[in-house]
Amino acid sequence: MKKLKIALIGLGQRGRGLLNNIVNMDDIEIVAVCDEYADRNEDTAKFIQEKMGNTPITSTNSRDIISIKGIEAVVISAAWEAHVDLAVSAMRAGIYVGLEVGGGYDVEDCWRLVRTSEETGIPCMMLENCCYGQNEMMCLNLAKKGIFGEIVHCDGGYRHDLCNEILSGNEIRHYRLRNYMLRNCDNYPTHQLGPICKLLNINNGNRMVSLVSVASKSVGLQSRALETRGADDTLSNTRFIQGDVVTTIIRCAGGETIKLTLDTTLPRPYSRGFVVCGTKGCFEEANQSLFLEENDAEKYEKDDFDWSKSWGNVKEYAKTYDHPLWKRYQEEGVKEGHGGMDWLVLRAFFESAAAKIDPPIDVYDAAAWMSISTLSEDSIAMGGLPVAIPDFTRGKWVNPKPKKYIEDYRLDIIPDIK
Amino acid sequence: MKKLKIALIGLGQRGRGLLNNIVNMDDIEIVAVCDEYADRNEDTAKFIQEKMGNTPITSTNSRDIISIKGIEAVVISAAWEAHVDLAVSAMRAGIYVGLEVGGGYDVEDCWRLVRTSEETGIPCMMLENCCYGQNEMMCLNLAKKGIFGEIVHCDGGYRHDLCNEILSGNEIRHYRLRNYMLRNCDNYPTHQLGPICKLLNINNGNRMVSLVSVASKSVGLQSRALETRGADDTLSNTRFIQGDVVTTIIRCAGGETIKLTLDTTLPRPYSRGFVVCGTKGCFEEANQSLFLEENDAEKYEKDDFDWSKSWGNVKEYAKTYDHPLWKRYQEEGVKEGHGGMDWLVLRAFFESAAAKIDPPIDVYDAAAWMSISTLSEDSIAMGGLPVAIPDFTRGKWVNPKPKKYIEDYRLDIIPDIK
């Protein structure tokens, strides 16, 4: 079997998480790995040797890696601020780019991704695993079948208490730390924005036109540092600029609105806060329920309607409405990594690279989704002023085309999950 | 027993709902009732005669009612756009005003309420029943005890599918209809904003400083009209200006943010979307759960933490943390009307009027809360531009005072629920 030769750049927590998936893929050969910390390179090389039988080339310098002949695809899971430089270098070297999620630092950087991909003809796929979440794909399926009616509004967010992750350890290596000290924006918009954009046909018949963004005060990290590291610790006396809760409202050309929430420094259970509101029904992640007019209209007109009886009904609906790809995936056995999403997004990327076809999430998606971080930073800095969102397709979106996305994605290219 | 002499103005659905509470109050005498539709006056007078033994004066002209000697308090539940004129007239006549909820049409109208109350010395209490909701009061109790830590952000909203209510009947009398045809704003902000403002000490140590507001397209009402009234019906061919989902973000002087959602024309179960985010815990209405760091921190750090196991845990927490007023109220037997809230808010108003004391929700609250409608209208019209929220206290908020609010409200003034 011909194997796809890949490199991994960035071997922190996320890189290792992806690696745990990749070592189970028979059709992938990890030729090289790279991290700025040498100890991570050594540990990873050893791990790959044990699991896959080959010892990858290692370097702390990404240029060494990208210049290796024969690498066909690279997975970039480095610090956010390194993403675009690495992606651009890889595309210039003719290597398919799988770019981990993260927000942009300037609109020019988003344009740079687009420009480089257009000039080189090399795709850049954002590895937005949440596009492959079971609920997200079920909602996509419901939307395509028209069961939500006309979709009018979506909520999404990243509500995940990261304080302990950011603040833990003696040697703070977490790239989030410096971002939380210096920036104030929706620094991590894509987890739910990605699936929402696919639902709303963004960049393909629709586009995001403007946003407003407002941040709360910043007290969560310092309060947790005080609790967990004591009053004398440097971090307990550090000023964090990042607001604890950032709320962003995006307007789309089709008249839809998207509300995004970043909420990563206050105690709470994990949630992506996904909500879909259409003229025929809605989905709500917080209580895992679907409300479909065709089934429920009579019930909720009654005064004694008790919504809590429907909580968790997505499990029941999934039997009918699960996305075909998820149905197949479950039959074959869900692989590890965030409930299977990591596996699916990596497969979509690798299979696209192996077949030399456009990936289901393209460079225009990456640019548009990443731009939300830097644009929300601008809006917050200007007191919530509306900010225009560039059209990274430069007009191509008004001529929508049948696009290779998740639902028609050929998962039979590579034998492993055929 | 001396009875409080009151008048009711506005006998539509809401007025009748309030009346169903009031007829069970032994210390209230309804002296007069008023609605622009004579049939409602007749029906109501008959109902009062049956239930309370006296026949109230009726008129279709509110001036006739307000000029009746001896009326001590008036409950105004008329169409939104009549609220301020009626309240001002009543205050000028020396009558305590209980004003049903609704949004303002211009900031000047909000000032007019404040000015009139200050000039006449007569209070105007907004009858925001949701301030007396069980969950809302439990959260207030938790906040006062410091169990949420420092509160950073709150969500609230009015998510209630009103399409069938607005569109039903042959003779459309619903004041919402004309509003939905002509305006685009958060037309009903106070249900969750009221309790949130009380939680955040708005107008008493804190204030709302600015907002941004964005509306989705408007397709829900027309789509429902088509479904339920057919393609030839006037309403199926009416253009509605009101966006289906309006999202508003408010910034407070203390650095807190408030996110409000109006969502009244798409199918979904009722929700006020209440969320409280603090440095020590959070509350989420959508799954009726409290997450308190002191109890839950260890649990959710685990990879297999299953949030759904905590859904509905507010019932358990209520045993410990229910607000003292609610505990007492339940012991005495919850009265009818929106789970007891209507009873409590009416009692607070009537008892304030009987004792000639300041009500727990004052004219500054009414003005600030109502202003959100007209300011969101401005912001939406200008593409989401930030809009300043006036300080209706004109500086008094920076000198917070122990205020008569719900928690120290004397419910023993009138014997009924002593």
PDB file of C-alpha atoms in Angstrom, chain B residues 89-285:
ATOM      1  CA  SER B  89     -51.375  60.937  33.842  1.00  0.00           C
ATOM      2  CA  ALA B  90     -51.797  58.673  36.848  1.00  0.00           C
ATOM      3  CA  MET B  91     -48.740  60.029  38.669  1.00  0.00           C
ATOM      4  CA  ARG B  92     -49.981  63.563  38.042  1.00  0.00           C
ATOM      5  CA  ALA B  93     -53.283  62.527  39.663  1.00  0.00           C
ATOM      6  CA  GLY B  94     -51.369  61.264  42.718  1.00  0.00           C
ATOM      7  CA  ILE B  95     -51.977  57.587  41.931  1.00  0.00           C
ATOM      8  CA  TYR B  96     -49.306  54.924  42.525  1.00  0.00           C
ATOM      9  CA  VAL B  97     -48.462  53.376  39.165  1.00  0.00           C
ATOM     10  CA  GLY B  98     -47.948  49.687  38.543  1.00  0.00           C
ATOM     11  CA  LEU B  99     -46.775  49.532  34.959  1.00  0.00           C
ATOM     12  CA  GLU B 100     -46.856  46.292  33.032  1.00  0.00           C
ATOM     13  CA  VAL B 101     -43.723  45.351  31.137  1.00  0.00           C
ATOM     14  CA  GLY B 102     -42.964  46.606  27.653  1.00  0.00           C
ATOM     15  CA  GLY B 103     -40.242  48.528  25.899  1.00  0.00           C
ATOM     16  CA  GLY B 104     -39.868  52.270  25.386  1.00  0.00           C
ATOM     17  CA  TYR B 105     -40.413  54.094  22.108  1.00  0.00           C
ATOM     18  CA  ASP B 106     -38.035  56.951  22.708  1.00  0.00           C
ATOM     19  CA  VAL B 107     -35.529  57.894  25.387  1.00  0.00           C
ATOM     20  CA  GLU B 108     -37.543  61.057  26.007  1.00  0.00           C
ATOM     21  CA  ASP B 109     -40.468  58.888  27.112  1.00  0.00           C
ATOM     22  CA  CYS B 110     -38.219  57.181  29.651  1.00  0.00           C
ATOM     23  CA  TRP B 111     -37.095  60.580  30.928  1.00  0.00           C
ATOM     24  CA  ARG B 112     -40.739  61.650  31.108  1.00  0.00           C
ATOM     25  CA  LEU B 113     -41.465  58.814  33.533  1.00  0.00           C
ATOM     26  CA  VAL B 114     -38.496  59.809  35.689  1.00  0.00           C
ATOM     27  CA  ARG B 115     -39.297  63.513  35.561  1.00  0.00           C
ATOM     28  CA  THR B 116     -42.942  63.017  36.423  1.00  0.00           C
ATOM     29  CA  SER B 117     -42.179  60.718  39.325  1.00  0.00           C
ATOM     30  CA  GLU B 118     -39.562  63.126  40.693  1.00  0.00           C
ATOM     31  CA  GLU B 119     -41.860  66.149  40.293  1.00  0.00           C
ATOM     32  CA  THR B 120     -44.946  64.513  41.770  1.00  0.00           C
ATOM     33  CA  GLY B 121     -43.218  62.341  44.354  1.00  0.00           C
ATOM     34  CA  ILE B 122     -45.402  59.447  43.156  1.00  0.00           C
ATOM     35  CA  PRO B 123     -43.637  56.134  42.480  1.00  0.00           C
ATOM     36  CA  CYS B 124     -43.913  54.164  39.271  1.00  0.00           C
ATOM     37  CA  MET B 125     -43.153  50.479  39.658  1.00  0.00           C
ATOM     38  CA  MET B 126     -42.597  48.271  36.671  1.00  0.00           C
ATOM     39  CA  LEU B 127     -44.523  45.056  37.284  1.00  0.00           C
ATOM     40  CA  GLU B 128     -41.660  42.864  36.109  1.00  0.00           C
ATOM     41  CA  ASN B 129     -42.934  39.542  37.364  1.00  0.00           C
ATOM     42  CA  CYS B 130     -39.747  37.705  36.336  1.00  0.00           C
ATOM     43  CA  CYS B 131     -37.858  39.531  39.098  1.00  0.00           C
ATOM     44  CA  TYR B 132     -39.918  37.243  41.344  1.00  0.00           C
ATOM     45  CA  GLY B 133     -39.243  34.009  39.461  1.00  0.00           C
ATOM     46  CA  GLN B 134     -38.025  31.186  41.652  1.00  0.00           C
ATOM     47  CA  ASN B 135     -34.766  30.637  39.751  1.00  0.00           C
ATOM     48  CA  GLU B 136     -34.164  34.358  39.429  1.00  0.00           C
ATOM     49  CA  MET B 137     -34.580  34.839  43.160  1.00  0.00           C
ATOM     50  CA  MET B 138     -32.402  31.833  43.963  1.00  0.00           C
ATOM     51  CA  CYS B 139     -29.649  33.314  41.775  1.00  0.00           C
ATOM     52  CA  LEU B 140     -30.082  36.655  43.535  1.00  0.00           C
ATOM     53  CA  ASN B 141     -29.726  34.862  46.839  1.00  0.00           C
ATOM     54  CA  LEU B 142     -26.606  33.020  45.632  1.00  0.00           C
ATOM     55  CA  ALA B 143     -25.147  36.286  44.357  1.00  0.00           C
ATOM     56  CA  LYS B 144     -25.722  38.097  47.644  1.00  0.00           C
ATOM     57  CA  LYS B 145     -24.076  35.220  49.499  1.00  0.00           C
ATOM     58  CA  GLY B 146     -21.060  35.464  47.177  1.00  0.00           C
ATOM     59  CA  ILE B 147     -21.452  31.908  45.933  1.00  0.00           C
ATOM     60  CA  PHE B 148     -21.120  32.954  42.276  1.00  0.00           C
ATOM     61  CA  GLY B 149     -17.929  34.863  43.161  1.00  0.00           C
ATOM     62  CA  GLU B 150     -17.641  38.003  41.082  1.00  0.00           C
ATOM     63  CA  ILE B 151     -20.351  38.032  38.433  1.00  0.00           C
ATOM     64  CA  VAL B 152     -18.874  38.767  35.016  1.00  0.00           C
ATOM     65  CA  HIS B 153     -21.601  38.107  32.466  1.00  0.00           C
ATOM     66  CA  CYS B 154     -25.282  37.294  32.233  1.00  0.00           C
ATOM     67  CA  ASP B 155     -27.473  36.088  29.406  1.00  0.00           C
ATOM     68  CA  GLY B 156     -31.167  36.672  29.259  1.00  0.00           C
ATOM     69  CA  GLY B 157     -33.917  36.795  26.741  1.00  0.00           C
ATOM     70  CA  TYR B 158     -37.452  36.336  25.754  1.00  0.00           C
ATOM     71  CA  ARG B 159     -37.676  33.238  23.630  1.00  0.00           C
ATOM     72  CA  HIS B 160     -41.345  32.593  23.172  1.00  0.00           C
ATOM     73  CA  ASP B 161     -43.082  31.666  19.956  1.00  0.00           C
ATOM     74  CA  LEU B 162     -45.853  34.261  19.763  1.00  0.00           C
ATOM     75  CA  CYS B 163     -46.751  33.760  16.089  1.00  0.00           C
ATOM     76  CA  ASN B 164     -50.011  31.993  16.732  1.00  0.00           C
ATOM     77  CA  GLU B 165     -51.013  34.511  19.398  1.00  0.00           C
ATOM     78  CA  ILE B 166     -50.219  37.471  17.177  1.00  0.00           C
ATOM     79  CA  LEU B 167     -51.800  36.008  14.050  1.00  0.00           C
ATOM     80  CA  SER B 168     -54.869  34.318  15.476  1.00  0.00           C
ATOM     81  CA  GLY B 169     -58.437  35.518  15.225  1.00  0.00           C
ATOM     82  CA  ASN B 170     -60.358  37.319  12.548  1.00  0.00           C
ATOM     83  CA  GLU B 171     -60.302  40.738  14.118  1.00  0.00           C
ATOM     84  CA  ILE B 172     -56.676  41.381  14.940  1.00  0.00           C
ATOM     85  CA  ARG B 173     -56.538  43.426  18.109  1.00  0.00           C
ATOM     86  CA  HIS B 174     -53.077  42.430  19.242  1.00  0.00           C
ATOM     87  CA  TYR B 175     -50.908  45.502  19.756  1.00  0.00           C
ATOM     88  CA  ARG B 176     -47.887  43.373  18.968  1.00  0.00           C
ATOM     89  CA  LEU B 177     -49.033  43.026  15.363  1.00  0.00           C
ATOM     90  CA  ARG B 178     -48.593  46.684  14.440  1.00  0.00           C
ATOM     91  CA  ASN B 179     -45.284  46.770  16.297  1.00  0.00           C
ATOM     92  CA  TYR B 180     -43.979  43.761  14.374  1.00  0.00           C
ATOM     93  CA  MET B 181     -45.063  45.356  11.115  1.00  0.00           C
ATOM     94  CA  LEU B 182     -43.332  48.671  11.711  1.00  0.00           C
ATOM     95  CA  ARG B 183     -40.452  48.349  14.168  1.00  0.00           C
ATOM     96  CA  ASN B 184     -37.218  46.382  14.444  1.00  0.00           C
ATOM     97  CA  CYS B 185     -35.780  46.182  17.961  1.00  0.00           C
ATOM     98  CA  ASP B 186     -35.699  44.197  21.152  1.00  0.00           C
ATOM     99  CA  ASN B 187     -39.304  45.114  21.779  1.00  0.00           C
ATOM    100  CA  TYR B 188     -39.602  43.153  25.016  1.00  0.00           C
ATOM    101  CA  PRO B 189     -36.320  43.309  26.906  1.00  0.00           C
ATOM    102  CA  THR B 190     -37.353  43.477  30.542  1.00  0.00           C
ATOM    103  CA  HIS B 191     -38.309  39.897  31.412  1.00  0.00           C
ATOM    104  CA  GLN B 192     -34.786  38.745  31.914  1.00  0.00           C
ATOM    105  CA  LEU B 193     -33.086  42.136  31.940  1.00  0.00           C
ATOM    106  CA  GLY B 194     -34.980  43.096  35.108  1.00  0.00           C
ATOM    107  CA  PRO B 195     -33.699  40.225  37.240  1.00  0.00           C
ATOM    108  CA  ILE B 196     -30.221  40.602  35.727  1.00  0.00           C
ATOM    109  CA  CYS B 197     -30.141  44.317  36.603  1.00  0.00           C
ATOM    110  CA  LYS B 198     -31.108  43.490  40.171  1.00  0.00           C
ATOM    111  CA  LEU B 199     -28.327  40.884  40.269  1.00  0.00           C
ATOM    112  CA  LEU B 200     -25.783  43.409  38.977  1.00  0.00           C
ATOM    113  CA  ASN B 201     -26.953  46.305  41.176  1.00  0.00           C
ATOM    114  CA  ILE B 202     -27.856  48.443  38.193  1.00  0.00           C
ATOM    115  CA  ASN B 203     -28.799  52.007  39.246  1.00  0.00           C
ATOM    116  CA  ASN B 204     -27.354  51.342  42.682  1.00  0.00           C
ATOM    117  CA  GLY B 205     -23.577  50.985  42.443  1.00  0.00           C
ATOM    118  CA  ASN B 206     -23.530  50.001  38.781  1.00  0.00           C
ATOM    119  CA  ARG B 207     -25.191  51.089  35.579  1.00  0.00           C
ATOM    120  CA  MET B 208     -25.646  50.066  31.969  1.00  0.00           C
ATOM    121  CA  VAL B 209     -23.395  52.251  29.820  1.00  0.00           C
ATOM    122  CA  SER B 210     -23.821  51.173  26.188  1.00  0.00           C
ATOM    123  CA  LEU B 211     -25.261  48.575  23.884  1.00  0.00           C
ATOM    124  CA  VAL B 212     -24.981  47.132  20.433  1.00  0.00           C
ATOM    125  CA  SER B 213     -27.920  45.370  18.809  1.00  0.00           C
ATOM    126  CA  VAL B 214     -28.241  43.297  15.656  1.00  0.00           C
ATOM    127  CA  ALA B 215     -31.362  41.794  14.100  1.00  0.00           C
ATOM    128  CA  SER B 216     -31.738  38.774  11.858  1.00  0.00           C
ATOM    129  CA  LYS B 217     -33.979  38.761   8.843  1.00  0.00           C
ATOM    130  CA  SER B 218     -37.728  38.633   9.338  1.00  0.00           C
ATOM    131  CA  VAL B 219     -39.314  35.473   7.975  1.00  0.00           C
ATOM    132  CA  GLY B 220     -41.020  33.716  10.888  1.00  0.00           C
ATOM    133  CA  LEU B 221     -44.349  35.537  11.049  1.00  0.00           C
ATOM    134  CA  GLN B 222     -44.954  35.488   7.319  1.00  0.00           C
ATOM    135  CA  SER B 223     -44.023  31.836   7.117  1.00  0.00           C
ATOM    136  CA  ARG B 224     -46.482  31.008   9.923  1.00  0.00           C
ATOM    137  CA  ALA B 225     -49.197  33.172   8.381  1.00  0.00           C
ATOM    138  CA  LEU B 226     -48.813  31.228   5.144  1.00  0.00           C
ATOM    139  CA  GLU B 227     -49.086  27.958   7.035  1.00  0.00           C
ATOM    140  CA  THR B 228     -52.036  28.878   9.191  1.00  0.00           C
ATOM    141  CA  ARG B 229     -54.017  31.477   7.216  1.00  0.00           C
ATOM    142  CA  GLY B 230     -53.293  30.500   3.620  1.00  0.00           C
ATOM    143  CA  ALA B 231     -51.663  32.338   0.757  1.00  0.00           C
ATOM    144  CA  ASP B 232     -54.543  34.748   0.132  1.00  0.00           C
ATOM    145  CA  ASP B 233     -54.745  36.123   3.660  1.00  0.00           C
ATOM    146  CA  THR B 234     -53.655  39.723   4.197  1.00  0.00           C
ATOM    147  CA  LEU B 235     -51.180  38.723   6.880  1.00  0.00           C
ATOM    148  CA  SER B 236     -49.523  36.212   4.584  1.00  0.00           C
ATOM    149  CA  ASN B 237     -48.808  39.117   2.295  1.00  0.00           C
ATOM    150  CA  THR B 238     -47.764  41.572   4.981  1.00  0.00           C
ATOM    151  CA  ARG B 239     -44.212  42.732   5.276  1.00  0.00           C
ATOM    152  CA  PHE B 240     -42.938  42.448   8.818  1.00  0.00           C
ATOM    153  CA  ILE B 241     -40.006  44.658   9.734  1.00  0.00           C
ATOM    154  CA  GLN B 242     -39.264  43.044  13.078  1.00  0.00           C
ATOM    155  CA  GLY B 243     -36.295  40.673  12.840  1.00  0.00           C
ATOM    156  CA  ASP B 244     -36.965  37.170  14.125  1.00  0.00           C
ATOM    157  CA  VAL B 245     -33.953  37.096  16.430  1.00  0.00           C
ATOM    158  CA  VAL B 246     -32.530  40.265  17.943  1.00  0.00           C
ATOM    159  CA  THR B 247     -29.282  40.013  19.881  1.00  0.00           C
ATOM    160  CA  THR B 248     -28.178  42.863  22.105  1.00  0.00           C
ATOM    161  CA  ILE B 249     -24.986  43.185  24.132  1.00  0.00           C
ATOM    162  CA  ILE B 250     -24.974  45.637  26.995  1.00  0.00           C
ATOM    163  CA  ARG B 251     -21.849  46.848  28.784  1.00  0.00           C
ATOM    164  CA  CYS B 252     -22.019  47.878  32.415  1.00  0.00           C
ATOM    165  CA  ALA B 253     -19.925  50.378  34.346  1.00  0.00           C
ATOM    166  CA  GLY B 254     -18.582  47.513  36.488  1.00  0.00           C
ATOM    167  CA  GLY B 255     -17.218  45.753  33.401  1.00  0.00           C
ATOM    168  CA  GLU B 256     -19.965  43.149  33.257  1.00  0.00           C
ATOM    169  CA  THR B 257     -21.670  42.309  29.968  1.00  0.00           C
ATOM    170  CA  ILE B 258     -25.303  41.329  29.447  1.00  0.00           C
ATOM    171  CA  LYS B 259     -26.451  39.501  26.333  1.00  0.00           C
ATOM    172  CA  LEU B 260     -30.155  39.734  25.536  1.00  0.00           C
ATOM    173  CA  THR B 261     -32.071  37.740  22.944  1.00  0.00           C
ATOM    174  CA  LEU B 262     -35.511  38.437  21.550  1.00  0.00           C
ATOM    175  CA  ASP B 263     -36.785  35.380  19.715  1.00  0.00           C
ATOM    176  CA  THR B 264     -40.570  35.443  19.424  1.00  0.00           C
ATOM    177  CA  THR B 265     -41.464  34.436  15.883  1.00  0.00           C
ATOM    178  CA  LEU B 266     -39.834  31.051  15.395  1.00  0.00           C
ATOM    179  CA  PRO B 267     -41.012  27.687  16.719  1.00  0.00           C
ATOM    180  CA  ARG B 268     -39.371  26.751  20.004  1.00  0.00           C
ATOM    181  CA  PRO B 269     -40.181  26.041  23.623  1.00  0.00           C
ATOM    182  CA  TYR B 270     -40.458  28.979  26.001  1.00  0.00           C
ATOM    183  CA  SER B 271     -37.225  30.112  27.631  1.00  0.00           C
ATOM    184  CA  ARG B 272     -35.853  33.250  29.191  1.00  0.00           C
ATOM    185  CA  GLY B 273     -32.373  31.953  28.408  1.00  0.00           C
ATOM    186  CA  PHE B 274     -31.074  32.998  31.804  1.00  0.00           C
ATOM    187  CA  VAL B 275     -27.350  32.435  32.343  1.00  0.00           C
ATOM    188  CA  VAL B 276     -25.166  33.786  35.143  1.00  0.00           C
ATOM    189  CA  CYS B 277     -21.365  33.522  34.841  1.00  0.00           C
ATOM    190  CA  GLY B 278     -19.204  34.286  37.859  1.00  0.00           C
ATOM    191  CA  THR B 279     -15.694  33.517  39.025  1.00  0.00           C
ATOM    192  CA  LYS B 280     -17.016  30.772  41.324  1.00  0.00           C
ATOM    193  CA  GLY B 281     -19.906  29.290  39.420  1.00  0.00           C
ATOM    194  CA  CYS B 282     -22.666  29.580  36.890  1.00  0.00           C
ATOM    195  CA  PHE B 283     -26.357  29.031  36.370  1.00  0.00           C
ATOM    196  CA  GLU B 284     -27.925  27.877  33.116  1.00  0.00           C
ATOM    197  CA  GLU B 285     -31.662  27.952  32.576  1.00  0.00           C
TER     198      GLU B 285
END
